[in-house]
């Protein structure tokens, strides 16, 4: 277990006000200057803290907690010619006070800290890992699609703040969310199909006895400016647990980024909740950027967390401003620490399951460290027909709310289900990596009343299977298999092989069910997979996805890691072209663990 100085802890966990300009790894890649006054000395900082009242925080009296412009604006209005200038002054002054408090707070810290103690209040769901399954016993593998990404960005945060892989909290790592955090060059949709499908099979990097199959889905990307109008409700947690800089202030900045990209056709409402809920804005035009940002920047943290009440109010507002044929969505931002009203996962699931019938989607953005309730946030997003992302820095907010804005806000397909049927004449056993909490019963696949996952515009979904071939096939080269072409003698050896020559060549069939956002009846697509998908020269996407999964096996404390190692993951990543900054960052994360 690593230990870091108190300065490192506060800089990482509360980010000392500088979180708004740094990358997720802790270094400033933007090249921009901090928003606070870089010229303040330590003495001036302390004096400013005393003057502002921030020093009172240590005796139990909570200060404003975020950008509170009201008093500063009033004081400044007499000095400045316009309200705009006064507001700009107040915005700067509030940031400077936050920085001053953090600097004075550092002086009273201990020298070292223990990450595991700090994170004892975080909560994660625990799922039993499924090992290899016999095809003869279970020829069907059925699961719900997932485009959540929270687990990866949360893992990045934990590693950057001192955790070694063996010390990561149980349930914190979900391999499917690690895979789906990244983008891949999958096939685009063809014709009227909503997504393109890419499949590839090669030798499993960490298990010499298995093959590894990658299945990738990709929806068509949509420019948000050409998308249907959005009716958005920002449901924001302003309870006392949201005080620190990596919570409410980061939330305010993040939603400010989203606001910059909204248009006149959009409607925006803001609901906050602490001990009680409050409607801050109701149905304003998306191009009223200044008004929306002013409302965001005036928020303060304090009180309990009556989240269920806020959810009910948010759904009511969303229904009142409903746009027929548009994108109607609530975006909940919280640390998940609900402690008033409905608080358990079961109660929240029941509430959201009832509310989603209104045709309104619920997405969740997680913030903060120390007491995040990942289990509750994941439940809310899954049952609310939305996605779940974790925001650990402003760069992540930009990724989720700006770069992937259409993916985050626009649902292309809902209740997307996968079912893979393996050919028992070819495949002996298989194992799906991840998706433990997305498993469905085989009969759920064709049951349109059963809930499943949603896929947004431009989203990609990746699933990996370890596959053990029949001994007779495993001992043959690919060329030998192709030459046989299922001769009569070979069919007798394999046993009951279907007579259709096309089916005889198949390893498996991938079936996908999905619904259009406004429909209740699903459509079915089927993709037979044969030997033509096997390759000894896999693509960079395949190698990268396999490396992510291998790292995930180690980070999730898998019972089936075989020969997986961090060293091997790094070697694989160095052998390919990393096509974007997020993949490059993953390599850096792997190197940090080593």
Coordinates of C-alpha atoms in Angstrom, one line a residue:
X1 CA 0.0 0.0 0.0
X2 CA 1.4 3.4 -1.0
X3 CA 1.3 6.3 1.3
X4 CA 1.2 9.9 0.3
X5 CA 1.7 13.2 2.2
X6 CA -1.3 15.1 3.4
X7 CA -0.7 17.6 0.7
X8 CA -1.1 14.9 -1.9
X9 CA -4.2 13.7 -0.3
X10 CA -5.9 17.0 -0.1
X11 CA -4.7 17.9 -3.6
X12 CA -6.0 14.7 -5.0
X13 CA -9.3 14.3 -3.0
X14 CA -10.3 17.9 -2.7
X15 CA -8.0 19.0 -5.5
X16 CA -7.4 22.3 -3.7
X17 CA -9.5 24.2 -6.2
X18 CA -7.1 23.4 -9.1
X19 CA -9.2 20.4 -10.2
X20 CA -10.8 22.5 -12.8
X21 CA -7.7 22.8 -14.9
X22 CA -5.9 19.5 -14.5
X23 CA -6.1 16.3 -16.3
X24 CA -7.4 13.2 -14.6
X25 CA -3.9 11.9 -13.9
X26 CA -3.0 15.0 -11.9
X27 CA -1.0 17.0 -14.4
X28 CA -2.2 20.1 -16.2
X29 CA -2.4 19.3 -20.0
X30 CA -4.6 22.2 -20.9
X31 CA -1.8 24.8 -20.8
X32 CA -4.2 27.3 -19.2
X33 CA -3.6 29.3 -16.1
X34 CA -5.5 28.6 -12.8
X35 CA -8.7 30.6 -12.3
X36 CA -7.6 31.7 -8.8
X37 CA -5.0 34.3 -8.1
X38 CA -1.7 32.6 -8.8
X39 CA 0.1 35.6 -7.2
X40 CA -1.2 35.1 -3.7
X41 CA 1.4 34.3 -1.1
X42 CA 0.8 31.7 1.7
X43 CA 0.4 34.6 4.2
X44 CA -2.1 36.4 1.9
X45 CA -3.9 33.1 1.5
X46 CA -4.3 32.6 5.2
X47 CA -5.4 36.2 5.7
X48 CA -7.9 35.9 2.9
X49 CA -9.2 32.7 4.5
X50 CA -9.7 34.4 7.9
X51 CA -11.5 37.3 6.3
X52 CA -13.8 35.1 4.3
X53 CA -14.8 33.0 7.2
X54 CA -13.5 29.8 5.7
X55 CA -11.3 29.2 8.7
X56 CA -14.4 28.5 10.8
X57 CA -14.9 25.2 9.0
X58 CA -12.8 23.2 11.3
X59 CA -15.0 23.9 14.3
X60 CA -18.0 22.4 12.6
X61 CA -19.5 25.4 11.0
X62 CA -19.8 24.7 7.3
X63 CA -19.1 27.6 4.9
X64 CA -20.9 28.2 1.6
X65 CA -19.0 25.2 0.0
X66 CA -19.0 26.4 -3.6
X67 CA -19.4 29.4 -5.8
X68 CA -21.7 31.7 -3.8
X69 CA -21.8 34.8 -5.9
X70 CA -24.8 36.6 -4.2
X71 CA -23.1 38.5 -1.5
X72 CA -19.9 39.3 -3.5
X73 CA -22.1 40.5 -6.4
X74 CA -24.0 42.8 -4.2
X75 CA -20.9 44.3 -2.7
X76 CA -19.2 44.6 -6.0
X77 CA -22.2 46.2 -7.8
X78 CA -21.4 49.6 -6.3
X79 CA -17.8 49.5 -7.7
X80 CA -18.6 48.1 -11.1
X81 CA -20.5 49.8 -13.9
X82 CA -22.6 46.8 -15.0
X83 CA -24.1 43.8 -13.4
X84 CA -22.0 41.6 -15.8
X85 CA -18.8 43.1 -14.4
X86 CA -20.0 42.6 -10.8
X87 CA -20.9 39.0 -11.5
X88 CA -17.5 38.3 -13.1
X89 CA -15.8 39.9 -10.0
X90 CA -17.9 37.7 -7.7
X91 CA -17.1 34.6 -9.6
X92 CA -13.4 35.2 -9.4
X93 CA -13.6 36.2 -5.7
X94 CA -15.4 33.0 -4.8
X95 CA -12.8 30.9 -6.4
X96 CA -10.0 32.8 -4.6
X97 CA -11.7 32.1 -1.3
X98 CA -11.9 28.4 -1.9
X99 CA -8.2 28.3 -2.8
X100 CA -7.4 30.4 0.3
X101 CA -9.3 28.0 2.6
X102 CA -7.5 24.9 1.1
X103 CA -4.1 26.5 1.6
X104 CA -4.8 27.3 5.2
X105 CA -6.2 23.9 5.8
X106 CA -3.1 22.2 4.6
X107 CA -1.0 23.7 7.5
X108 CA -2.9 21.5 10.1
X109 CA -2.6 18.2 8.3
X110 CA -0.8 15.0 9.3
X111 CA 2.2 14.0 7.2
X112 CA 0.9 10.7 5.9
X113 CA -2.5 9.0 5.3
X114 CA -3.8 5.6 4.6
X115 CA -6.1 5.3 1.5
X116 CA -7.9 2.2 2.8
X117 CA -9.1 4.1 5.9
X118 CA -10.3 7.0 4.0
X119 CA -12.4 5.0 1.6
X120 CA -14.1 2.8 4.2
X121 CA -17.4 4.6 3.6
X122 CA -17.6 3.9 -0.1
X123 CA -20.1 1.2 -1.2
X124 CA -20.0 -1.2 -4.1
X125 CA -22.2 -4.0 -5.2
X126 CA -20.6 -7.5 -5.1
X127 CA -21.2 -10.1 -7.8
X128 CA -20.1 -13.7 -8.1
X129 CA -17.8 -14.2 -10.9
X130 CA -18.8 -16.9 -13.4
X131 CA -16.3 -19.4 -14.5
X132 CA -16.2 -21.5 -17.7
X133 CA -19.6 -23.0 -18.7
X134 CA -20.1 -26.3 -20.5
X135 CA -21.8 -25.7 -23.9
X136 CA -23.6 -29.0 -23.5
X137 CA -25.1 -27.8 -20.3
X138 CA -25.7 -24.2 -21.2
X139 CA -25.5 -23.5 -24.9
X140 CA -27.0 -20.0 -24.5
X141 CA -25.3 -17.0 -22.9
X142 CA -27.7 -14.1 -22.4
X143 CA -27.0 -10.7 -21.0
X144 CA -28.0 -7.0 -21.2
X145 CA -26.0 -4.4 -23.1
X146 CA -24.0 -1.9 -21.0
X147 CA -22.5 1.4 -21.9
X148 CA -21.7 2.6 -18.4
X149 CA -18.1 3.8 -17.9
X150 CA -18.0 4.8 -14.3
X151 CA -16.0 1.8 -13.1
X152 CA -13.0 2.7 -15.2
X153 CA -12.7 6.4 -14.3
X154 CA -13.3 5.4 -10.6
X155 CA -10.5 2.8 -10.9
X156 CA -8.2 5.5 -12.4
X157 CA -9.0 7.7 -9.4
X158 CA -8.3 5.0 -6.9
X159 CA -4.9 4.1 -8.5
X160 CA -3.9 7.7 -8.8
X161 CA -4.6 8.2 -5.1
X162 CA -2.5 5.4 -3.9
X163 CA -4.2 2.0 -4.2
X164 CA -2.4 -1.0 -5.4
X165 CA -4.4 -3.6 -7.4
X166 CA -4.6 -6.1 -4.5
X167 CA -6.1 -3.4 -2.2
X168 CA -8.9 -2.2 -4.5
X169 CA -12.3 -2.4 -2.9
X170 CA -14.3 -5.5 -3.8
X171 CA -16.9 -4.8 -6.5
X172 CA -15.3 -1.5 -7.5
X173 CA -14.0 -2.9 -10.9
X174 CA -16.4 -4.0 -13.6
X175 CA -14.6 -5.3 -16.6
X176 CA -17.4 -4.4 -19.1
X177 CA -17.3 -0.8 -18.0
X178 CA -13.5 -0.7 -18.5
X179 CA -13.9 -2.0 -22.0
X180 CA -16.8 0.3 -22.9
X181 CA -14.9 3.4 -21.6
X182 CA -12.8 3.4 -24.8
X183 CA -13.8 4.0 -28.5
X184 CA -13.0 1.4 -31.2
X185 CA -13.0 1.5 -35.0
X186 CA -15.9 -0.9 -35.3
X187 CA -18.1 -1.4 -38.4
X188 CA -20.7 1.3 -39.0
X189 CA -24.4 0.3 -39.3
X190 CA -25.6 -1.0 -42.7
X191 CA -29.0 -0.2 -44.2
X192 CA -31.7 0.2 -41.6
X193 CA -29.9 -1.6 -38.9
X194 CA -29.2 0.6 -35.9
X195 CA -25.7 -0.6 -35.3
X196 CA -22.8 -2.3 -37.0
X197 CA -21.3 -5.5 -35.7
X198 CA -17.6 -6.4 -35.6
X199 CA -16.4 -9.9 -34.5
X200 CA -12.8 -11.2 -34.3
X201 CA -11.4 -14.4 -32.8
X202 CA -7.7 -15.1 -31.9
X203 CA -5.6 -16.8 -29.3
X204 CA -6.3 -15.6 -25.8
X205 CA -3.3 -13.6 -24.5
X206 CA -3.5 -14.9 -20.9
X207 CA -4.8 -18.4 -21.4
X208 CA -3.0 -20.6 -23.9
X209 CA -5.8 -23.2 -23.8
X210 CA -8.5 -20.8 -25.0
X211 CA -9.4 -18.6 -27.9
X212 CA -10.7 -15.0 -27.3
X213 CA -13.7 -13.7 -29.2
X214 CA -14.4 -10.0 -29.4
X215 CA -17.9 -8.8 -30.2
X216 CA -18.3 -5.1 -30.9
X217 CA -21.4 -3.0 -31.6
X218 CA -21.4 0.5 -32.7
X219 CA -24.3 2.9 -33.4
X220 CA -24.2 5.8 -35.8
X221 CA -22.7 9.0 -34.4
X222 CA -25.0 12.0 -34.6
X223 CA -24.0 15.7 -34.5
X224 CA -25.9 17.1 -31.6
X225 CA -26.8 20.2 -33.6
X226 CA -28.8 17.9 -35.9
X227 CA -30.4 15.9 -33.0
X228 CA -34.0 16.2 -31.8
X229 CA -34.7 18.9 -29.2
X230 CA -33.8 18.0 -25.6
X231 CA -35.9 18.5 -22.4
X232 CA -33.2 18.2 -19.7
X233 CA -33.7 18.3 -16.0
X234 CA -30.5 18.8 -14.0
X235 CA -31.1 17.0 -10.7
X236 CA -28.3 18.2 -8.4
X237 CA -27.3 16.9 -5.0
X238 CA -26.4 19.9 -2.8
X239 CA -26.4 18.1 0.6
X240 CA -23.6 18.5 3.1
X241 CA -21.7 15.6 1.8
X242 CA -21.2 17.5 -1.5
X243 CA -19.1 20.2 0.0
X244 CA -15.6 19.3 -1.1
X245 CA -14.1 20.7 -4.3
X246 CA -14.3 17.4 -6.2
X247 CA -18.0 17.4 -5.6
X248 CA -20.3 20.5 -5.9
X249 CA -17.7 22.9 -7.4
X250 CA -16.6 20.3 -10.0
X251 CA -20.3 19.5 -10.6
X252 CA -21.0 23.2 -11.3
X253 CA -18.1 23.5 -13.7
X254 CA -19.1 20.2 -15.5
X255 CA -22.7 21.3 -16.0
X256 CA -21.4 24.7 -17.2
X257 CA -19.6 22.8 -20.0
X258 CA -22.8 21.1 -21.0
X259 CA -24.7 24.3 -20.9
X260 CA -22.3 25.9 -23.3
X261 CA -23.3 23.4 -26.0
X262 CA -27.1 23.6 -25.6
X263 CA -29.2 25.4 -28.1
X264 CA -32.5 27.4 -28.4
X265 CA -34.5 24.2 -29.2
X266 CA -33.5 22.7 -25.8
X267 CA -35.3 23.2 -22.5
X268 CA -33.5 23.2 -19.1
X269 CA -34.8 22.8 -15.6
X270 CA -32.7 22.6 -12.4
X271 CA -33.9 20.8 -9.3
X272 CA -31.7 20.6 -6.2
X273 CA -32.1 18.4 -3.1
X274 CA -30.6 18.4 0.4
X275 CA -32.9 18.2 3.4
X276 CA -35.6 19.3 1.0
X277 CA -35.9 19.6 -2.8
X278 CA -36.0 23.0 -4.6
X279 CA -36.9 24.0 -8.1
X280 CA -34.2 26.5 -9.2
X281 CA -35.1 26.8 -12.9
X282 CA -38.0 25.6 -14.8
X283 CA -38.1 25.0 -18.6
X284 CA -35.8 27.8 -19.7
X285 CA -34.5 27.9 -23.3
X286 CA -31.1 26.2 -23.7
X287 CA -29.6 29.3 -25.3
X288 CA -30.0 31.2 -22.0
X289 CA -26.5 30.2 -21.1
X290 CA -25.8 33.0 -18.7
X291 CA -29.0 32.5 -16.7
X292 CA -28.4 28.7 -16.4
X293 CA -24.8 29.2 -15.3
X294 CA -25.7 31.9 -12.8
X295 CA -28.2 29.4 -11.2
X296 CA -25.5 26.7 -11.2
X297 CA -22.8 28.9 -9.6
X298 CA -25.1 30.2 -6.9
X299 CA -25.6 26.6 -5.4
X300 CA -24.4 25.9 -1.9
X301 CA -23.9 22.6 -0.1
X302 CA -25.5 21.8 3.3
X303 CA -28.0 19.6 5.0
X304 CA -29.3 16.0 4.6
X305 CA -29.9 14.0 1.4
X306 CA -33.6 13.6 0.5
X307 CA -32.8 12.2 -2.9
X308 CA -36.0 10.3 -3.5
X309 CA -38.0 13.6 -3.1
X310 CA -35.7 15.3 -5.6
X311 CA -36.2 12.4 -8.0
X312 CA -40.0 12.7 -7.8
X313 CA -39.9 16.5 -8.4
X314 CA -37.5 16.1 -11.3
X315 CA -39.8 13.6 -13.0
X316 CA -42.7 15.9 -12.5
X317 CA -40.8 18.8 -14.2
X318 CA -39.7 16.6 -17.0
X319 CA -43.3 15.5 -17.7
X320 CA -44.5 19.1 -17.6
X321 CA -41.9 20.1 -20.2
X322 CA -42.1 16.9 -22.2
X323 CA -41.1 17.2 -25.8
X324 CA -42.9 14.7 -28.0
X325 CA -40.4 13.0 -30.3
X326 CA -37.6 14.7 -28.4
X327 CA -35.0 13.7 -25.9
X328 CA -36.5 13.8 -22.4
X329 CA -33.9 13.1 -19.8
X330 CA -33.0 13.7 -16.2
X331 CA -29.3 14.0 -15.3
X332 CA -28.7 13.2 -11.7
X333 CA -25.4 14.4 -10.2
X334 CA -24.5 13.1 -6.8
X335 CA -22.1 11.1 -4.6
X336 CA -25.0 8.7 -4.1
X337 CA -25.1 9.2 -0.3
X338 CA -28.9 9.3 0.1
X339 CA -29.9 9.3 3.8
X340 CA -33.5 10.6 4.0
X341 CA -36.6 9.1 2.4
X342 CA -36.1 6.1 0.2
X343 CA -32.5 5.1 0.7
X344 CA -31.9 1.4 0.0
X345 CA -31.1 0.0 -3.4
X346 CA -34.4 -2.0 -3.4
X347 CA -36.5 1.1 -2.6
X348 CA -34.7 3.2 -5.2
X349 CA -35.1 0.5 -7.9
X350 CA -38.8 0.3 -7.3
X351 CA -39.2 4.1 -7.5
X352 CA -37.2 4.4 -10.7
X353 CA -38.8 1.3 -12.3
X354 CA -42.2 3.0 -11.9
X355 CA -41.0 6.5 -13.1
X356 CA -39.3 5.3 -16.3
X357 CA -42.7 4.3 -17.7
X358 CA -43.2 8.0 -18.4
X359 CA -40.7 7.7 -21.3
X360 CA -38.2 9.9 -19.5
X361 CA -34.6 8.6 -19.3
X362 CA -32.4 9.0 -16.2
X363 CA -28.6 9.3 -16.4
X364 CA -26.3 9.5 -13.4
X365 CA -23.0 11.3 -12.9
X366 CA -21.1 10.3 -9.8
X367 CA -18.8 12.8 -8.0
X368 CA -16.4 12.7 -5.1
X369 CA -14.3 10.4 -3.0
X370 CA -14.5 8.9 0.4
X371 CA -18.2 8.2 0.7
X372 CA -19.5 7.6 -2.8
X373 CA -22.3 5.0 -3.1
X374 CA -21.5 3.4 -6.4
X375 CA -24.1 0.7 -5.9
X376 CA -27.0 3.1 -5.6
X377 CA -25.9 5.2 -8.5
X378 CA -25.5 2.2 -10.8
X379 CA -28.9 1.0 -9.8
X380 CA -30.6 4.3 -10.5
X381 CA -29.0 4.6 -14.0
X382 CA -29.7 0.9 -14.9
X383 CA -33.3 1.0 -13.9
X384 CA -33.9 4.5 -15.2
X385 CA -32.9 3.6 -18.8
X386 CA -29.8 5.8 -18.7
X387 CA -26.1 5.6 -18.4
X388 CA -23.7 6.0 -15.5
X389 CA -20.4 7.8 -15.6
X390 CA -18.1 8.9 -12.8
X391 CA -16.5 12.4 -13.0
X392 CA -13.2 12.6 -11.3
X393 CA -11.9 15.7 -13.0
X394 CA -12.9 18.4 -15.5
X395 CA -11.3 16.6 -18.4
X396 CA -13.6 13.6 -17.7
X397 CA -16.6 16.0 -17.6
X398 CA -15.5 17.3 -21.0
X399 CA -15.3 13.8 -22.4
X400 CA -18.8 12.7 -21.1
X401 CA -20.7 16.0 -21.5
X402 CA -19.0 17.6 -24.6
X403 CA -17.1 15.1 -26.7
X404 CA -19.6 12.3 -26.1
X405 CA -22.6 14.7 -25.7
X406 CA -24.8 12.9 -28.2
X407 CA -23.9 9.5 -26.8
X408 CA -24.7 10.7 -23.3
X409 CA -28.0 12.4 -24.1
X410 CA -29.5 10.6 -27.1
X411 CA -30.7 7.1 -26.9
X412 CA -30.7 5.2 -30.2
X413 CA -31.8 1.7 -28.9
X414 CA -33.3 0.7 -25.6
X415 CA -33.6 -2.7 -23.9
X416 CA -30.7 -4.1 -25.9
X417 CA -30.1 -7.8 -25.2
X418 CA -27.4 -10.2 -26.4
X419 CA -27.8 -13.9 -26.7
X420 CA -24.9 -16.1 -27.9
X421 CA -25.7 -19.7 -28.9
X422 CA -22.6 -21.9 -29.2
X423 CA -22.3 -24.8 -31.5
X424 CA -21.5 -27.8 -29.2
X425 CA -19.8 -29.6 -32.1
X426 CA -17.2 -26.9 -32.1
X427 CA -17.0 -25.2 -28.7
X428 CA -16.6 -27.2 -25.5
X429 CA -16.9 -24.4 -23.0
X430 CA -16.9 -20.6 -22.7
X431 CA -16.7 -17.7 -20.3
X432 CA -18.1 -14.2 -20.6
X433 CA -15.7 -11.5 -19.2
X434 CA -17.6 -9.1 -17.0
X435 CA -21.3 -8.4 -17.3
X436 CA -22.0 -10.4 -14.1
X437 CA -24.6 -7.9 -13.0
X438 CA -26.1 -7.8 -16.5
X439 CA -26.8 -11.6 -16.8
X440 CA -30.3 -12.5 -18.0
X441 CA -32.2 -15.8 -18.0
X442 CA -32.4 -17.3 -21.5
X443 CA -36.2 -16.8 -21.6
X444 CA -35.7 -13.1 -20.8
X445 CA -34.2 -12.6 -24.2
X446 CA -37.5 -12.8 -26.1
X447 CA -39.6 -11.3 -23.3
X448 CA -40.2 -7.6 -24.1
X449 CA -41.3 -6.8 -20.6
X450 CA -37.8 -7.5 -19.3
X451 CA -35.6 -4.5 -18.9
X452 CA -32.2 -4.3 -20.5
X453 CA -29.5 -1.7 -21.4
X454 CA -29.6 1.4 -23.6
X455 CA -27.2 2.5 -26.3
X456 CA -26.7 6.1 -27.3
X457 CA -25.6 7.8 -30.5
X458 CA -22.1 6.9 -31.4
X459 CA -21.7 4.4 -28.5
X460 CA -19.8 1.2 -28.9
X461 CA -20.4 -1.9 -26.8
X462 CA -17.7 -4.5 -26.4
X463 CA -18.0 -8.1 -25.1
X464 CA -15.2 -10.7 -24.8
X465 CA -15.6 -14.4 -24.5
X466 CA -12.9 -16.9 -23.6
X467 CA -13.7 -20.0 -25.7
X468 CA -12.4 -23.6 -25.3
X469 CA -12.6 -25.6 -28.5
X470 CA -13.3 -29.3 -28.8
X471 CA -10.1 -31.3 -28.4
X472 CA -10.4 -32.5 -32.0
X473 CA -10.4 -28.9 -33.2
X474 CA -7.8 -27.6 -30.7
X475 CA -5.3 -30.0 -32.0
X476 CA -5.8 -29.0 -35.7
X477 CA -4.4 -26.0 -37.5
X478 CA -6.8 -23.5 -39.1
X479 CA -5.7 -24.8 -42.5
X480 CA -6.5 -28.4 -41.6
X481 CA -10.0 -27.4 -40.4
X482 CA -10.7 -25.5 -43.6
X483 CA -9.5 -28.4 -45.8
X484 CA -11.8 -30.9 -44.1
X485 CA -15.0 -28.9 -44.8
X486 CA -16.9 -31.2 -42.5
X487 CA -16.4 -34.5 -44.4
X488 CA -18.7 -37.3 -43.5
X489 CA -16.0 -39.0 -41.4
X490 CA -15.3 -35.7 -39.5
X491 CA -19.1 -35.3 -38.8
X492 CA -19.2 -38.8 -37.3
X493 CA -16.3 -37.9 -35.0
X494 CA -17.9 -34.7 -33.8
X495 CA -21.3 -36.3 -33.3
X496 CA -24.6 -34.6 -33.9
X497 CA -23.7 -31.8 -36.4
X498 CA -26.6 -30.1 -38.2
X499 CA -26.9 -31.2 -41.9
X500 CA -27.1 -27.6 -43.2
X501 CA -23.6 -27.0 -44.7
X502 CA -23.7 -23.3 -43.8
X503 CA -24.5 -24.1 -40.1
X504 CA -21.7 -26.8 -40.0
X505 CA -19.1 -24.1 -40.4
X506 CA -20.4 -21.9 -37.6
X507 CA -18.8 -21.6 -34.1
X508 CA -21.8 -19.7 -32.7
X509 CA -24.6 -17.3 -33.5
X510 CA -25.0 -13.8 -32.0
X511 CA -28.6 -12.7 -31.6
X512 CA -29.4 -9.1 -30.6
X513 CA -32.8 -7.7 -29.6
X514 CA -33.5 -4.0 -29.3
X515 CA -36.3 -1.5 -29.2
X516 CA -36.5 1.9 -30.7
X517 CA -36.8 4.6 -28.0
X518 CA -40.5 5.2 -28.4
X519 CA -41.5 1.6 -29.0
X520 CA -42.4 -1.4 -26.8
X521 CA -41.9 -4.2 -29.3
X522 CA -38.4 -5.5 -30.0
X523 CA -36.7 -6.3 -33.2
X524 CA -34.3 -9.2 -33.7
X525 CA -30.9 -9.4 -35.5
X526 CA -28.8 -12.5 -36.0
X527 CA -25.1 -12.8 -36.9
X528 CA -23.7 -16.3 -37.5
X529 CA -19.9 -16.5 -36.7
X530 CA -17.7 -19.0 -38.4
X531 CA -14.0 -19.7 -38.9
X532 CA -13.7 -16.7 -41.2
X533 CA -13.6 -14.6 -38.0
X534 CA -10.5 -16.3 -36.7
X535 CA -7.1 -14.6 -37.3
X536 CA -3.5 -14.9 -36.3
X537 CA -3.0 -11.2 -36.9
X538 CA -5.6 -9.4 -34.7
X539 CA -6.3 -5.7 -35.1
X540 CA -5.0 -3.0 -32.7
X541 CA -8.6 -2.7 -31.3
X542 CA -8.6 -6.4 -30.5
X543 CA -5.2 -6.3 -28.8
X544 CA -6.2 -3.1 -26.8
X545 CA -9.5 -4.6 -25.7
X546 CA -7.8 -7.8 -24.6
X547 CA -5.2 -5.8 -22.7
X548 CA -7.9 -3.8 -20.9
X549 CA -9.7 -7.1 -20.0
X550 CA -6.5 -8.7 -18.8
X551 CA -5.8 -5.7 -16.5
X552 CA -9.4 -5.9 -15.4
X553 CA -9.0 -9.5 -14.3
X554 CA -6.1 -8.4 -12.0
X555 CA -7.9 -5.3 -10.7
X556 CA -11.1 -7.2 -10.0
X557 CA -9.3 -10.0 -8.2
X558 CA -10.6 -12.6 -10.6
X559 CA -10.5 -16.2 -9.7
X560 CA -9.5 -17.1 -13.2
X561 CA -6.5 -14.9 -14.1
X562 CA -4.5 -17.8 -15.6
X563 CA -1.2 -16.1 -16.8
X564 CA -2.5 -12.5 -16.7
X565 CA 0.1 -10.0 -15.6
X566 CA 0.6 -6.2 -15.6
X567 CA 3.9 -6.7 -17.4
X568 CA 2.2 -8.5 -20.2
X569 CA -0.5 -5.8 -20.4
X570 CA 2.1 -3.2 -20.8
X571 CA 3.9 -5.2 -23.5
X572 CA 0.7 -5.6 -25.5
X573 CA -0.1 -1.9 -25.3
X574 CA 3.4 -1.0 -26.5
X575 CA 3.0 -3.2 -29.5
X576 CA 0.2 -1.2 -31.0
X577 CA -0.7 2.3 -32.0
X578 CA -2.7 4.0 -29.3
X579 CA -5.1 6.1 -31.3
X580 CA -6.2 8.7 -28.7
X581 CA -5.3 10.4 -25.4
X582 CA -7.5 8.1 -23.3
X583 CA -5.8 4.9 -24.5
X584 CA -2.4 6.6 -24.0
X585 CA -3.5 7.5 -20.5
X586 CA -4.4 3.8 -19.8
X587 CA -0.9 2.8 -20.7
X588 CA 0.3 5.4 -18.2
X589 CA -2.0 3.9 -15.6
X590 CA -0.6 0.5 -16.2
X591 CA 2.9 1.8 -15.9
X592 CA 2.0 3.5 -12.6
X593 CA 0.8 0.2 -11.2
X594 CA 4.0 -1.5 -12.3

